[in-house]
Amino acid sequence: MRQQTSSADRARVPADPVAEEDRLRAYAYGLLSRLLARPPSQALIDEVKTLSGDASDLGRAFTGLAAAAAGGDIRTIGREYHALFIGVGRGELLPYASYYLTGFVHGKPLASLRSAMLTLGIARDPAFKDPEDHICALMGMMAGLIGGAFGAPAALDVQRSFFTAHVAPWATHFFADLEGAAAADFYRPVGTIGRLLMEIEETAFRMI
Amino acid sequence: MSEGEHPEGTSRRSFLQLAGAGTVASGVAALTAGDAAASEAEPAPGSGYRETRHIKSYYDSARF
């Protein structure tokens, strides 16, 4: 849902709507969100096959993910997703901020996130049953803040505040766990991309 | 640290480009050229995003 806002509301948003590197940041966050939300569709796997990066660590991770997509198939990747995140009883990983930060789901970090979402005007889809501090939700919120899915691109300081409070404290740890998870094959480069993106973001946010 | 004075710090942009945040290419170039933001807001059918989407934006003139 997009809505025109007064110039006063958006005075601090750069005139250039979304710069090239921010489009790519939004794409990377959005891709992580889509890959982590549910077992990937064939369309998403096909999209991932087209990725290629340069010789940087992150670029190589994208290229590695494309190769993993090309070498995998939807059923195998789907089973891997279940083993990692759903499992029998539970998956290998519990991808929730509250769990990583407190050892329990539905803890204070989730309450804090819900408060931030209220402030930012972000509402969850009631059809989604997982709590909002699921990693895919946080990656999706970052993508939306950067790319303008929630009305207009959020100013960098708003992005930084959200990232610092709700993503940075645990996401790097989660992605490192995903990289090293026993069940991870296709999702290993997903973990690498996530870990590298989090590290890049932490550094880049210190430069604004 | 006023973001208003340096909305896109040169050093930050350079860093992001060098770090590889601007290096995803080829097949995705078309996506990133203009659809990345749009795909978040209005997922294209078949992108997988509609099914996975669990965040809807209700931007009701609430200010950041």
PDB file of C-alpha atoms in Angstrom, chain A residues 1 3 5 9-10 12 21-25 34 37-38 43 47 50-54 56 58 62 120-125 128 136-137 147 149-150 154 156 158 160 200 203-204 207-208, chain B residues 1 3 7-8 11-13 15-28 31-34 36-37 40-41 46-49 51-60 63-64:
ATOM      1  CA  MET A   1       0.000   0.000   0.000  1.00  0.00           C
ATOM      2  CA  GLN A   3       0.314   6.622   0.003  1.00  0.00           C
ATOM      3  CA  THR A   5       2.821  11.941   2.118  1.00  0.00           C
ATOM      4  CA  ASP A   9       6.901  14.142   6.577  1.00  0.00           C
ATOM      5  CA  ARG A  10       9.633  13.101   4.201  1.00  0.00           C
ATOM      6  CA  ARG A  12      14.834  13.881   5.520  1.00  0.00           C
ATOM      7  CA  GLU A  21      23.419   0.322  -3.784  1.00  0.00           C
ATOM      8  CA  ASP A  22      20.285   0.685  -1.699  1.00  0.00           C
ATOM      9  CA  ARG A  23      18.239  -1.128  -4.331  1.00  0.00           C
ATOM     10  CA  LEU A  24      20.721  -3.950  -4.062  1.00  0.00           C
ATOM     11  CA  ARG A  25      20.581  -3.870  -0.282  1.00  0.00           C
ATOM     12  CA  ARG A  34      11.742 -14.925   0.744  1.00  0.00           C
ATOM     13  CA  ALA A  37       9.884 -17.585   4.961  1.00  0.00           C
ATOM     14  CA  ARG A  38       8.936 -20.981   3.575  1.00  0.00           C
ATOM     15  CA  ALA A  43       9.981 -19.479  -9.425  1.00  0.00           C
ATOM     16  CA  GLU A  47      15.366 -16.560  -9.906  1.00  0.00           C
ATOM     17  CA  THR A  50      20.289 -16.250 -12.391  1.00  0.00           C
ATOM     18  CA  LEU A  51      22.320 -14.598  -9.620  1.00  0.00           C
ATOM     19  CA  SER A  52      25.969 -13.893 -10.112  1.00  0.00           C
ATOM     20  CA  GLY A  53      28.346 -11.829  -8.081  1.00  0.00           C
ATOM     21  CA  ASP A  54      31.813 -10.426  -8.449  1.00  0.00           C
ATOM     22  CA  SER A  56      34.090 -10.014  -3.346  1.00  0.00           C
ATOM     23  CA  LEU A  58      29.494 -11.408  -0.865  1.00  0.00           C
ATOM     24  CA  PHE A  62      25.727 -15.105  -4.405  1.00  0.00           C
ATOM     25  CA  LEU A 120       6.985   2.652  11.892  1.00  0.00           C
ATOM     26  CA  GLY A 121       3.498   1.874  10.640  1.00  0.00           C
ATOM     27  CA  ILE A 122       4.312  -1.729   9.797  1.00  0.00           C
ATOM     28  CA  ALA A 123       1.617  -4.302  10.431  1.00  0.00           C
ATOM     29  CA  ARG A 124       1.838  -8.044  10.128  1.00  0.00           C
ATOM     30  CA  ASP A 125      -0.335 -10.144   7.912  1.00  0.00           C
ATOM     31  CA  PHE A 128       1.260 -15.484   9.023  1.00  0.00           C
ATOM     32  CA  CYS A 136      12.345 -13.700   7.511  1.00  0.00           C
ATOM     33  CA  ALA A 137      10.082 -10.995   8.912  1.00  0.00           C
ATOM     34  CA  GLY A 147      13.051  -0.004  -0.753  1.00  0.00           C
ATOM     35  CA  ALA A 149       7.415  -0.832   0.697  1.00  0.00           C
ATOM     36  CA  PHE A 150       6.036   0.901   3.774  1.00  0.00           C
ATOM     37  CA  ALA A 154      13.017   5.252   5.309  1.00  0.00           C
ATOM     38  CA  LEU A 156      19.157   6.002   6.817  1.00  0.00           C
ATOM     39  CA  VAL A 158      15.641   5.210  10.750  1.00  0.00           C
ATOM     40  CA  ARG A 160      20.028   2.213  11.364  1.00  0.00           C
ATOM     41  CA  ILE A 200      28.603  -5.022   5.813  1.00  0.00           C
ATOM     42  CA  THR A 203      30.082  -1.233   9.124  1.00  0.00           C
ATOM     43  CA  ALA A 204      28.145   0.888   6.632  1.00  0.00           C
ATOM     44  CA  MET A 207      29.545   5.682   8.197  1.00  0.00           C
ATOM     45  CA  ILE A 208      26.389   7.774   8.102  1.00  0.00           C
TER      46      ILE A 208
ATOM     47  CA  MET B   1      25.909  12.255  12.484  1.00  0.00           C
ATOM     48  CA  GLU B   3      21.839  12.137   8.107  1.00  0.00           C
ATOM     49  CA  PRO B   7      22.065  11.606   3.126  1.00  0.00           C
ATOM     50  CA  GLU B   8      24.329   9.324   1.163  1.00  0.00           C
ATOM     51  CA  SER B  11      32.492   6.844   2.016  1.00  0.00           C
ATOM     52  CA  ARG B  12      29.483   4.714   2.842  1.00  0.00           C
ATOM     53  CA  ARG B  13      28.515   4.340  -0.806  1.00  0.00           C
ATOM     54  CA  PHE B  15      32.254   0.964   1.047  1.00  0.00           C
ATOM     55  CA  LEU B  16      29.014  -0.704   0.048  1.00  0.00           C
ATOM     56  CA  GLN B  17      30.144  -0.943  -3.556  1.00  0.00           C
ATOM     57  CA  LEU B  18      33.522  -2.365  -2.608  1.00  0.00           C
ATOM     58  CA  ALA B  19      32.019  -4.753  -0.095  1.00  0.00           C
ATOM     59  CA  GLY B  20      29.968  -6.343  -2.784  1.00  0.00           C
ATOM     60  CA  ALA B  21      26.558  -4.981  -1.934  1.00  0.00           C
ATOM     61  CA  GLY B  22      26.485  -3.588  -5.445  1.00  0.00           C
ATOM     62  CA  THR B  23      27.903  -6.532  -7.254  1.00  0.00           C
ATOM     63  CA  VAL B  24      25.027  -8.888  -7.815  1.00  0.00           C
ATOM     64  CA  ALA B  25      24.688  -8.914 -11.534  1.00  0.00           C
ATOM     65  CA  SER B  26      23.534 -10.475 -14.730  1.00  0.00           C
ATOM     66  CA  GLY B  27      20.165 -12.071 -14.299  1.00  0.00           C
ATOM     67  CA  VAL B  28      19.374  -9.974 -11.322  1.00  0.00           C
ATOM     68  CA  LEU B  31      15.363  -7.071 -11.062  1.00  0.00           C
ATOM     69  CA  THR B  32      17.521  -4.666  -9.206  1.00  0.00           C
ATOM     70  CA  ALA B  33      17.298  -1.993 -11.854  1.00  0.00           C
ATOM     71  CA  GLY B  34      13.899  -0.984 -10.685  1.00  0.00           C
ATOM     72  CA  ALA B  36      13.481  -4.552  -6.087  1.00  0.00           C
ATOM     73  CA  ALA B  37      11.450  -1.973  -4.252  1.00  0.00           C
ATOM     74  CA  GLU B  40       8.449  -5.663  -1.921  1.00  0.00           C
ATOM     75  CA  ALA B  41       5.390  -3.489  -2.187  1.00  0.00           C
ATOM     76  CA  GLY B  46       4.923 -16.065  -9.558  1.00  0.00           C
ATOM     77  CA  SER B  47       7.697 -14.334  -7.721  1.00  0.00           C
ATOM     78  CA  GLY B  48       6.991 -16.411  -4.660  1.00  0.00           C
ATOM     79  CA  TYR B  49       6.727 -13.242  -2.730  1.00  0.00           C
ATOM     80  CA  GLU B  51       2.869 -16.541  -0.726  1.00  0.00           C
ATOM     81  CA  THR B  52       5.725 -15.734   1.567  1.00  0.00           C
ATOM     82  CA  ARG B  53       4.685 -12.237   2.361  1.00  0.00           C
ATOM     83  CA  HIS B  54       3.602 -11.848   5.893  1.00  0.00           C
ATOM     84  CA  ILE B  55       4.181  -8.194   6.296  1.00  0.00           C
ATOM     85  CA  LYS B  56       1.722  -5.740   4.946  1.00  0.00           C
ATOM     86  CA  SER B  57       2.265  -2.097   5.118  1.00  0.00           C
ATOM     87  CA  TYR B  58      -0.389   0.115   6.488  1.00  0.00           C
ATOM     88  CA  TYR B  59       1.169   3.439   6.091  1.00  0.00           C
ATOM     89  CA  ASP B  60      -1.437   5.687   7.598  1.00  0.00           C
ATOM     90  CA  ARG B  63       5.498   9.485  10.807  1.00  0.00           C
ATOM     91  CA  PHE B  64       8.792   7.876  11.455  1.00  0.00           C
TER      92      PHE B  64
END
